[in-house]
Tab-separated table of C-alpha atoms in Angstrom:
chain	number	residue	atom	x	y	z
P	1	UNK	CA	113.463	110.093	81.508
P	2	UNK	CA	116.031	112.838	82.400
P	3	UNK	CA	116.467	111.037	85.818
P	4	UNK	CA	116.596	107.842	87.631
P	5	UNK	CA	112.991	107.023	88.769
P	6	UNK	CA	115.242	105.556	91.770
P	7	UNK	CA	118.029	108.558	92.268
P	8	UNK	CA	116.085	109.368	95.299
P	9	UNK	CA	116.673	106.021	96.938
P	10	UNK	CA	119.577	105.057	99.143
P	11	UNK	CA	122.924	104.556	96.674
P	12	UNK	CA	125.666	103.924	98.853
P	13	UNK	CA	127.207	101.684	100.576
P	14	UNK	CA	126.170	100.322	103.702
P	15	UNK	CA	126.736	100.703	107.538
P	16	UNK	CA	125.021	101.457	110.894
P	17	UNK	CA	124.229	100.550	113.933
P	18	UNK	CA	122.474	96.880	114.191
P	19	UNK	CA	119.125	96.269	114.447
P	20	UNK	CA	116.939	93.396	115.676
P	21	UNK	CA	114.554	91.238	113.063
P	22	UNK	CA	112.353	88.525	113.779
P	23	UNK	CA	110.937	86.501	111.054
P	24	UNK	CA	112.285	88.999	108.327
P	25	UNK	CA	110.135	91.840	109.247
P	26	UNK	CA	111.218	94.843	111.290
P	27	UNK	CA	109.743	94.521	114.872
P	28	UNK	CA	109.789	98.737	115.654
P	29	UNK	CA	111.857	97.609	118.524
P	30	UNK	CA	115.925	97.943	118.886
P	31	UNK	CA	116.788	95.637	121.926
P	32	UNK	CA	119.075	96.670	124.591
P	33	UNK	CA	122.043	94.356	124.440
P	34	UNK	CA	123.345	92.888	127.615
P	35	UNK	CA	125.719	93.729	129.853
P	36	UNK	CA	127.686	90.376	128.495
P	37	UNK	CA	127.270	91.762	124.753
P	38	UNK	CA	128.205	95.346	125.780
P	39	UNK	CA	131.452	93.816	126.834
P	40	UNK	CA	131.993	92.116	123.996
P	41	UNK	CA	130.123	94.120	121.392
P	42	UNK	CA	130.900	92.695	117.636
P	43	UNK	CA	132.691	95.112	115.040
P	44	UNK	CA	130.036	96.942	113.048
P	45	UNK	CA	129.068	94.954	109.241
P	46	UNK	CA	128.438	95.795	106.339
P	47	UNK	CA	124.881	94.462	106.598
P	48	UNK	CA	124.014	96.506	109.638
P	49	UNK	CA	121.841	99.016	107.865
P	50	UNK	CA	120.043	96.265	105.924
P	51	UNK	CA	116.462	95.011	106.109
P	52	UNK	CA	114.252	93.154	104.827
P	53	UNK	CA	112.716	94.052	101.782
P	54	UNK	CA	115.525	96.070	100.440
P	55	UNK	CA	117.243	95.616	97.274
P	56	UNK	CA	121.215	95.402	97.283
P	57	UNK	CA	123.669	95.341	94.383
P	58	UNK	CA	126.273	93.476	95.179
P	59	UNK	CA	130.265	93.814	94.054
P	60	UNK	CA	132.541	90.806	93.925
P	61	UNK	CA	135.104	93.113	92.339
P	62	UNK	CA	134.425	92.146	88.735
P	63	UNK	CA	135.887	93.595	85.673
P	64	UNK	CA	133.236	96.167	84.162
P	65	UNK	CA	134.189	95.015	80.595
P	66	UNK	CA	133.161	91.652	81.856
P	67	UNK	CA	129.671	93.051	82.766
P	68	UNK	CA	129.126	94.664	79.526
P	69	UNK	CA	128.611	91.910	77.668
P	70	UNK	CA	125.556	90.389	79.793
P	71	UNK	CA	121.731	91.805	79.372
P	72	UNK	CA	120.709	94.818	81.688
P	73	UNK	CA	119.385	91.581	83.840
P	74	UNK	CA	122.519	90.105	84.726
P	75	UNK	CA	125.042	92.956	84.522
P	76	UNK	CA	124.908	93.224	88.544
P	77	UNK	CA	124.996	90.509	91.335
P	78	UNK	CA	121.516	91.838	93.380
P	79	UNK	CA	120.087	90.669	96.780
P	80	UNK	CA	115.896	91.009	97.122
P	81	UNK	CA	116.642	90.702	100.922
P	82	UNK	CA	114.001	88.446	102.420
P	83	UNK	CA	114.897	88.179	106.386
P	84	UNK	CA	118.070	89.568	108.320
P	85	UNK	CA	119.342	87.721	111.131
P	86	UNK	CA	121.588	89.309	113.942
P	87	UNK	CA	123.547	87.040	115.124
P	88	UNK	CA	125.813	85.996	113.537
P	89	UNK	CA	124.988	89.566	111.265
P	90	UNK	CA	124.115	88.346	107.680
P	91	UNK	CA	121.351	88.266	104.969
P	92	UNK	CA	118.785	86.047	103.055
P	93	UNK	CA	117.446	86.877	100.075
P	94	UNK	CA	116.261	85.745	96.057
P	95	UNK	CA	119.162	86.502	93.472
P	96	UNK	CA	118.177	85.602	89.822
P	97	UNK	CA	114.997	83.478	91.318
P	98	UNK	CA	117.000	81.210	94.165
P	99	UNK	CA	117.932	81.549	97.822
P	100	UNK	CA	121.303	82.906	99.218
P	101	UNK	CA	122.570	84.004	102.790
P	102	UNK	CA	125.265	86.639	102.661
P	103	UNK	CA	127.144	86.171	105.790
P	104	UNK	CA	128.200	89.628	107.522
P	105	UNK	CA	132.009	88.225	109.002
P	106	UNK	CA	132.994	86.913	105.773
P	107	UNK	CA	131.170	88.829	103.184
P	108	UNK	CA	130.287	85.645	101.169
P	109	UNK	CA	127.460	84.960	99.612
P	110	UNK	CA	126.338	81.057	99.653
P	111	UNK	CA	123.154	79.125	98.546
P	112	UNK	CA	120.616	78.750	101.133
P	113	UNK	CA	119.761	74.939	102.063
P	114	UNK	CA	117.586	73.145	99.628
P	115	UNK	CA	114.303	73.196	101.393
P	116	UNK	CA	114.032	76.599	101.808
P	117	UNK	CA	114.486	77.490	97.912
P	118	UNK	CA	111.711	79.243	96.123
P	119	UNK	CA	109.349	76.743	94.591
P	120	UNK	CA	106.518	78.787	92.589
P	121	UNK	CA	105.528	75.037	91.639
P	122	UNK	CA	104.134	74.731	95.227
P	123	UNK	CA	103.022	77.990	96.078
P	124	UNK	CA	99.389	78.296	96.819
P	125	UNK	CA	99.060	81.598	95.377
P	126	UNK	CA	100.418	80.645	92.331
P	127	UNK	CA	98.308	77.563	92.066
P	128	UNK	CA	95.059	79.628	92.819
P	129	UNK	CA	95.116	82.691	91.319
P	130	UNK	CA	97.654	81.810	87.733
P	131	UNK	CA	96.178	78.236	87.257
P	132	UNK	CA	98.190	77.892	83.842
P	133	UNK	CA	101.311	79.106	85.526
P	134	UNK	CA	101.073	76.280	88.442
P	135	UNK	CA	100.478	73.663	85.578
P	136	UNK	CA	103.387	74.953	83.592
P	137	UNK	CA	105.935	74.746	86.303
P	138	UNK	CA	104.779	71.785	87.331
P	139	UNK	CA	105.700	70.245	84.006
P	140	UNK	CA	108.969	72.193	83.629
P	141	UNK	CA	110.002	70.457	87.065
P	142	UNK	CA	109.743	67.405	85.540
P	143	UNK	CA	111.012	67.892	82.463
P	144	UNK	CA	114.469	69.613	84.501
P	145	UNK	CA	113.824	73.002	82.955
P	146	UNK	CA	112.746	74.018	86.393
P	147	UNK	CA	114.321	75.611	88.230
P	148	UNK	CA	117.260	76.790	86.093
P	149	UNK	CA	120.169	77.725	86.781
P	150	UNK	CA	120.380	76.584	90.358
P	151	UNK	CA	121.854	78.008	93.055
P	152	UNK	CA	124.970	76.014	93.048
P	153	UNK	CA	125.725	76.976	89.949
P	154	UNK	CA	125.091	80.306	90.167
P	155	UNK	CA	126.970	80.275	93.611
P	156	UNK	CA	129.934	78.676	91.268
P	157	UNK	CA	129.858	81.490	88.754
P	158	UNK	CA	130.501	84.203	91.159
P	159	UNK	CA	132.903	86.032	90.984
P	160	UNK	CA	136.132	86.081	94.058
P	161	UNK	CA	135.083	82.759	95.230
P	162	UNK	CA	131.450	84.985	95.880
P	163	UNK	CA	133.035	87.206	98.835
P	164	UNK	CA	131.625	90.795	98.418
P	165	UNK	CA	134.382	93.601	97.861
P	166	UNK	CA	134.990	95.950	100.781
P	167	UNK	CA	132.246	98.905	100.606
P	168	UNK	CA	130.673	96.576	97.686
P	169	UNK	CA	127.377	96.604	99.393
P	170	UNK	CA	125.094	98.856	97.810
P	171	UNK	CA	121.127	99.600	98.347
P	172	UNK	CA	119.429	99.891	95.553
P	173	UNK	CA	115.997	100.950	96.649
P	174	UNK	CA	113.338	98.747	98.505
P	175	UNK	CA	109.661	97.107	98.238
P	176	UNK	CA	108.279	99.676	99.756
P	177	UNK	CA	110.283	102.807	98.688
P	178	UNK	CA	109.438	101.498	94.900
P	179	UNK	CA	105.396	101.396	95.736
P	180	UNK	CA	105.994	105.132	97.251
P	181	UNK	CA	107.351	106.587	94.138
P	182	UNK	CA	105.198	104.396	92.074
P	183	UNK	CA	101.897	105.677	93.916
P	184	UNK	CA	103.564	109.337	93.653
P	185	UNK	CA	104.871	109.385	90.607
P	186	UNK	CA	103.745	106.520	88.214
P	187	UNK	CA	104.687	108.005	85.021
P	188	UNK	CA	107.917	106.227	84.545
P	189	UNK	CA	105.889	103.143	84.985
P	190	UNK	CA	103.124	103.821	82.821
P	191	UNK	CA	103.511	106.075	80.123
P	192	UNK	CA	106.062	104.004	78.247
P	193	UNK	CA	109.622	104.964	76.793
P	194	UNK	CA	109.785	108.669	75.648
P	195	UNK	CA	111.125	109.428	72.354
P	196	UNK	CA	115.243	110.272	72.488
P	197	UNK	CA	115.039	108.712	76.524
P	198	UNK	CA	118.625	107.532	76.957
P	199	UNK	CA	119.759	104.591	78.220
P	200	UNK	CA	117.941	102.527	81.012
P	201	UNK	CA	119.637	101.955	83.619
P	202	UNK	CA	120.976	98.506	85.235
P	203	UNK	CA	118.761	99.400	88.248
P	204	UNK	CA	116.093	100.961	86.532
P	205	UNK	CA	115.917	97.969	84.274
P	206	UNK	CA	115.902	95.564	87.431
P	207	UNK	CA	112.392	96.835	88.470
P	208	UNK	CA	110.637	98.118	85.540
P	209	UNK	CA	108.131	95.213	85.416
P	210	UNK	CA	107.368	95.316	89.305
P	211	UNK	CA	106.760	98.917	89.037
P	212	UNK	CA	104.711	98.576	86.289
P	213	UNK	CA	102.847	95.381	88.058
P	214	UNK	CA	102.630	98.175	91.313
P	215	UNK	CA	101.393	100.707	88.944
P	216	UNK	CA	98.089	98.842	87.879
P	217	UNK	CA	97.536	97.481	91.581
P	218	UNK	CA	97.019	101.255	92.304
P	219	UNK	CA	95.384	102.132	89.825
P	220	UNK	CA	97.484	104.465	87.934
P	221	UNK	CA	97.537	101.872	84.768
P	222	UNK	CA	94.731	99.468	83.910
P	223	UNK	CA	96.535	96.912	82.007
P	224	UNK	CA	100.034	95.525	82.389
P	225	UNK	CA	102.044	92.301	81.159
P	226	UNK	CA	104.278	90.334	82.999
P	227	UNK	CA	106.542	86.992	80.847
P	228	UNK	CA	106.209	84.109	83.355
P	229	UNK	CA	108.367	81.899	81.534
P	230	UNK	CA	110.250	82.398	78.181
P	231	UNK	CA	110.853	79.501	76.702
P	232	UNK	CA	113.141	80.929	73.940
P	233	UNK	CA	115.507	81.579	77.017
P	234	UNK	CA	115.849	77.751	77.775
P	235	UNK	CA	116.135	76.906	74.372
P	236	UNK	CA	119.308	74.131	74.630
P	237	UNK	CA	120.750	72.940	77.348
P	238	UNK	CA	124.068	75.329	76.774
P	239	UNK	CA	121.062	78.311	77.810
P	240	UNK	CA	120.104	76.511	80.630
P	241	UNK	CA	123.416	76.006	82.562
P	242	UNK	CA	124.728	80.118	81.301
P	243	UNK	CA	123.802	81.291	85.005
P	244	UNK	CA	123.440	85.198	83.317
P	245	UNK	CA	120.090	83.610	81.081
P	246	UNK	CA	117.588	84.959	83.468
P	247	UNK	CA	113.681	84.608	83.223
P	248	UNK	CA	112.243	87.874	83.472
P	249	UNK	CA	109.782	87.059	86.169
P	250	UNK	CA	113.025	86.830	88.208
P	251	UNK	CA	113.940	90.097	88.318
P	252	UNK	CA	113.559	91.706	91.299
P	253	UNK	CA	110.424	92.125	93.295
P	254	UNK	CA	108.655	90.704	90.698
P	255	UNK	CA	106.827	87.708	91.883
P	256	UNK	CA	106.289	89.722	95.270
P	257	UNK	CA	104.288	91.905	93.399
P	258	UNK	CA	102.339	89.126	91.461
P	259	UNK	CA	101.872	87.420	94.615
P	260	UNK	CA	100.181	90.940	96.029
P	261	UNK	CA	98.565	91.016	93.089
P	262	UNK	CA	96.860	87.731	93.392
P	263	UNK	CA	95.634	88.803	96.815
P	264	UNK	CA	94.164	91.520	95.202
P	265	UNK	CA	92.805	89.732	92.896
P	266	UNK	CA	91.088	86.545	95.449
P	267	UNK	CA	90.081	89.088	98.320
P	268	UNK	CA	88.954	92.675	96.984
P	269	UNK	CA	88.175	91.384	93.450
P	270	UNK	CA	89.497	94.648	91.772
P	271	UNK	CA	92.638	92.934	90.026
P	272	UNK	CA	91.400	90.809	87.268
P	273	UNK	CA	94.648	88.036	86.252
P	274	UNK	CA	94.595	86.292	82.681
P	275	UNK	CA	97.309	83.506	81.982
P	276	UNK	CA	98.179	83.717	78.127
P	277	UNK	CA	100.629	81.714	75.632
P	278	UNK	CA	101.518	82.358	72.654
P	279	UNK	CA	98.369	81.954	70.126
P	280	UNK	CA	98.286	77.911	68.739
P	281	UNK	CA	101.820	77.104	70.752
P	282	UNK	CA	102.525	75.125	74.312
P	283	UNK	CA	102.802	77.296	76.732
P	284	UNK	CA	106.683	75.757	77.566
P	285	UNK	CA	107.067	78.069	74.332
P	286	UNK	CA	106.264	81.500	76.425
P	287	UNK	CA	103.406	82.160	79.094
P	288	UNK	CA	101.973	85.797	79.815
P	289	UNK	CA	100.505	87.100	82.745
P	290	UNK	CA	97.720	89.954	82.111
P	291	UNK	CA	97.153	91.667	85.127
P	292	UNK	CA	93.859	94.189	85.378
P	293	UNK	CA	91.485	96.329	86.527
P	294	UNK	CA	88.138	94.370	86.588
P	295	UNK	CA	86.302	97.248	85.388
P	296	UNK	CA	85.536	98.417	82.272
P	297	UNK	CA	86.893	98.844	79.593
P	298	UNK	CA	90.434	97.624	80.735
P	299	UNK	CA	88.868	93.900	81.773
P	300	UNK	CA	87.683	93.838	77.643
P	301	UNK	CA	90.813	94.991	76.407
P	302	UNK	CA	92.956	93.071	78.547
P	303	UNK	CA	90.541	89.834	77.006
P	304	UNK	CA	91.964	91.339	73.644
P	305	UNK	CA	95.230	91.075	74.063
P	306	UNK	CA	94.615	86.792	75.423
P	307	UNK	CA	93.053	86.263	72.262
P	308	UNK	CA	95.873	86.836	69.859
P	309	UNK	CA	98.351	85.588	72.823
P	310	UNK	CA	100.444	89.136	73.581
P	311	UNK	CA	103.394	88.596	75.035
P	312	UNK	CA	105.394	90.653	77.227
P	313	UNK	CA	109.022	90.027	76.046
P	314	UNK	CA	108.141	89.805	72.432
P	315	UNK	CA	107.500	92.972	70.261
P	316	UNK	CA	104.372	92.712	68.238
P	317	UNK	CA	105.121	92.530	64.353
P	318	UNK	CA	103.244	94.979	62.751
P	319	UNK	CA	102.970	98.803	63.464
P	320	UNK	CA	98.764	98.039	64.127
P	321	UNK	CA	99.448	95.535	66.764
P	322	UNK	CA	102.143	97.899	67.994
P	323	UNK	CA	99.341	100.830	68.113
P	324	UNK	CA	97.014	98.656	69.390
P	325	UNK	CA	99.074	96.946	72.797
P	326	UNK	CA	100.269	100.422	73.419
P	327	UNK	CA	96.679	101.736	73.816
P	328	UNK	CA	95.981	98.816	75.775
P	329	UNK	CA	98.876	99.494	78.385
P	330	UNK	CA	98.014	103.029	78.479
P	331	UNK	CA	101.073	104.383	77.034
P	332	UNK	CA	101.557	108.081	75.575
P	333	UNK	CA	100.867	108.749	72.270
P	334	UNK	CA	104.355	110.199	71.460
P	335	UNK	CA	105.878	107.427	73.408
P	336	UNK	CA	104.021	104.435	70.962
P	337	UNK	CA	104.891	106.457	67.770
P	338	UNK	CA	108.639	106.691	68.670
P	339	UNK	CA	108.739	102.806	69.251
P	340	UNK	CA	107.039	102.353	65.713
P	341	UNK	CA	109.236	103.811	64.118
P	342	UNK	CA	112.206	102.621	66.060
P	343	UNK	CA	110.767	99.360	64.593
P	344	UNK	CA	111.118	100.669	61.437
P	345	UNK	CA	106.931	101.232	60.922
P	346	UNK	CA	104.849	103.952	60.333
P	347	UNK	CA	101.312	104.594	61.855
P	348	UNK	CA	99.566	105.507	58.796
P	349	UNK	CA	95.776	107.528	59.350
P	350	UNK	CA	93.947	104.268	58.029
P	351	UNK	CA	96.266	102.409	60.690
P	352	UNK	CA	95.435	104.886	63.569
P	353	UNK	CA	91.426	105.003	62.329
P	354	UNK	CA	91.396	100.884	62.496
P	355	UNK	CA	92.914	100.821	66.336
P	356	UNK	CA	90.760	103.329	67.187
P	357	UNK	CA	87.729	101.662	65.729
P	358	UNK	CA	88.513	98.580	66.589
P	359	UNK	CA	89.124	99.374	70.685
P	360	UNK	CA	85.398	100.803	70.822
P	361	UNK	CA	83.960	98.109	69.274
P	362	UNK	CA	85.159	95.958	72.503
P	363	UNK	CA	82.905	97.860	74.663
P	364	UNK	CA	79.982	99.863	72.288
P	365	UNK	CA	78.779	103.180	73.890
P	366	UNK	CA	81.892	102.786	76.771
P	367	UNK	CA	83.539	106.135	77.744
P	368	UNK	CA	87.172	106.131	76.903
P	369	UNK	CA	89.400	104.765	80.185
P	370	UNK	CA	90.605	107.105	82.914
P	371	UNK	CA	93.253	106.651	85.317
P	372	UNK	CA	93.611	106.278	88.224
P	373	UNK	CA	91.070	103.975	88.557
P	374	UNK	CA	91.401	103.689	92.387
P	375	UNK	CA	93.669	105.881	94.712
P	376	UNK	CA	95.409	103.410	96.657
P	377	UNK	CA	96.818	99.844	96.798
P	378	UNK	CA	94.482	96.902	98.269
P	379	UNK	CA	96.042	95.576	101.230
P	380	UNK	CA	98.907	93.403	100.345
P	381	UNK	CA	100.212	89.785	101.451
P	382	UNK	CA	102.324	90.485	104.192
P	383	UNK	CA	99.126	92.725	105.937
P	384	UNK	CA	96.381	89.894	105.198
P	385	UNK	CA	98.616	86.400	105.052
P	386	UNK	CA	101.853	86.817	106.145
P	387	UNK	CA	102.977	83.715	108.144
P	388	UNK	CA	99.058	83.479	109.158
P	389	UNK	CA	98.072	80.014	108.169
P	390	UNK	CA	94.225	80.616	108.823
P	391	UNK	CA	94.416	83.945	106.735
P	392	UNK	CA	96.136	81.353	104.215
P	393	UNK	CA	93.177	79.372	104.319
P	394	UNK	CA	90.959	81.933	103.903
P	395	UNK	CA	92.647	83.473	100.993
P	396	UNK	CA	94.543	80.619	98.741
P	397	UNK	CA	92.457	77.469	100.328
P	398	UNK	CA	95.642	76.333	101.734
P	399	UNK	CA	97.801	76.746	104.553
P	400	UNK	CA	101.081	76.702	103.041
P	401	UNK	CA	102.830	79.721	102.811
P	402	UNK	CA	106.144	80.408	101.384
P	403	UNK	CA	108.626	83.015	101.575
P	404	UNK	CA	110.211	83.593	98.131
């Protein structure tokens, strides 16, 4: 990875001339303002040039030393803008899984009002299409593990009292700038970490597993992983209340792509979606999502990895298993052998032989799998359900939509 699989997205700060937005979406229309608001035209903000579906990095001024210390997750403050609103200018949007409105006039970022936090618990996609999910956060609400940290206390751990630094507005790339460079060049995505790669990025790292989600939805990988909960991250209650302890399914864009994904999956039928724990343990413990092409082979081998509970965020133990999940994901050859033996493994002849033997035994007489299995995406959420509550109906069996 000799460059950014984002350098060719916007990566400065922000400004331009306002636009209009209704309902988070871009209209195609700039209104004429009055001859009133010509008079009295507002100072240009920060948040002019930003719209929905963009993701911003955000800089409260913060000591980089300070940063250093947190996971690739949590080393920057970013915005998965969900609506922009004119007047007065500011921003809503999902940071680390809950709500926030970034005010344009004062630059500071607040929690939005309770009832319109994300609730995965409720959603009807979540409910219908990752069954085991919906029953899981269900229980985690109860138990107070859900959701964690809240906004309040992540509002109380930012830094500056949570007012952005002048020019500390960045974009970082957006939805569908990532699903362009995903559908045009997936290999970043798919093929796994090359051998001697250096560092990832912070905002490569932010949306590796949504690119790799967008990957398989079109068809340029046929099986990927996504952690819905780790439960090793909430292990005490001092984990639960650190506000940089973030799931991994709330990085960005991620649960917008498992929500297109499960209207893939209900509508055209192409996406196949397997909830998995860890083999023998609750699922509290840690919960997988396998998400799939429903053709063969990758439906069988994605069935392979459920039944010895794979799990995205935890490394399988033994250089086999490591063989044997990297042929399932698709990744290079070169690419699995250089994470053995970063592991400290070798991939002995027998080891290779018993992987190989072993994935054609799934499906006898099957040619080997060939990507890309389809040439474009299925049509996503915001084209079939949006804020449609009869195409709700018709898809999830419910008309309540949400808008995390």
């Amino acid at each position: 990875m000799s460059a950014s699989p984002l350098a060719a997205a916007h990566a400065a700060p922000l400004a331009g001339p306002a636009r209009h937005h209704r309902g988070g979406h871009r209209t195609g229309v700039t209104l004429a303002p009055s001859r009133a608001a010509r008079s009295v035209a507002r100072a240009a903000s920060p948040l002019d040039d930003v719209r929905a579906g963009d993701l911003i990095s955000l800089d409260f001024g913060e000591d980089d030393n300070a940063k250093e210390t947190r996971r690739l997750i949590a080393r920057e403050w970013l915005l998965e803008v969900t609506e922009t609103m004119e007047t007065p200018a500011s921003v809503r949007g999902i940071c680390r899984g809950r709500a926030f409105v970034l005010d344009g006039t004062s630059m500071r970022l607040t929690p939005a009002p309770e009832p319109s936090q994300p609730d995965l618990a409720s959603e009807p996609w979540v409910r219908r299409a990752y069954p085991e999910w919906h029953a899981l956060l269900k229980r985690l609400e109860v138990d107070g593990r859900y959701p964690a940290p809240t906004a309040t206390a992540i509002a109380a751990a930012l830094p500056n009292g949570g007012v952005v630094a002048r020019g500390g507005v960045t974009k970082i790339t957006s939805y569908d700038e990532l699903k362009a460079r995903v559908a045009a060049e997936p290999g970043f995505w798919r093929d796994g970490t090359p051998p001697r790669a250096p560092p990832m990025t912070v905002h490569d790292h932010a949306t590796l597993n949504a690119g790799e989600i967008l990957a398989t939805l079109r068809g340029h990988r046929g099986v990927v992983m996504c952690q819905l909960w780790a439960g090793w991250e909430d292990a005490d209650d001092d984990a639960r209340a650190d506000v940089h302890v973030v799931q991994p399914v709330d990085a960005p864009f991620v649960t917008r792509a498992l929500r297109d994904a499960a209207v893939d999956a209900l509508t055209d039928g192409s996406i196949g979606i397997r909830c998995v724990p860890i083999a023998g343990m609750d699922p509290a413990k840690g919960l997988t999502a396998l998400v799939h092409a429903s053709k063969s082979p990758f439906a069988e081998r994605a069935e392979h990895l459920a039944s010895f509970g794979a799990q995205a965020a935890l490394v399988a133990g033994s250089p086999y298993y490591q063989l044997l999940v990297g042929r399932i994901l698709g990744y290079e050859t070169r690419n699995i052998e250089a994470h053995v033996a970063e592991k400290g493994g070798v991939l002995t002849a027998a080891i290779v032989a018993e992987v190989a033997k072993d994935l054609a035994a799934l499906v006898p007489g099957n040619a080997p799998p060939t990507t890309p299995w389809r040439d474009a995406f299925a049509p996503s959420f915001d084209y079939l359900v949006a804020d449609d509550e009869d195409a709700a109906v018709r898809v999830f069996e419910s008309a309540v939509v949400g808008d995390e």
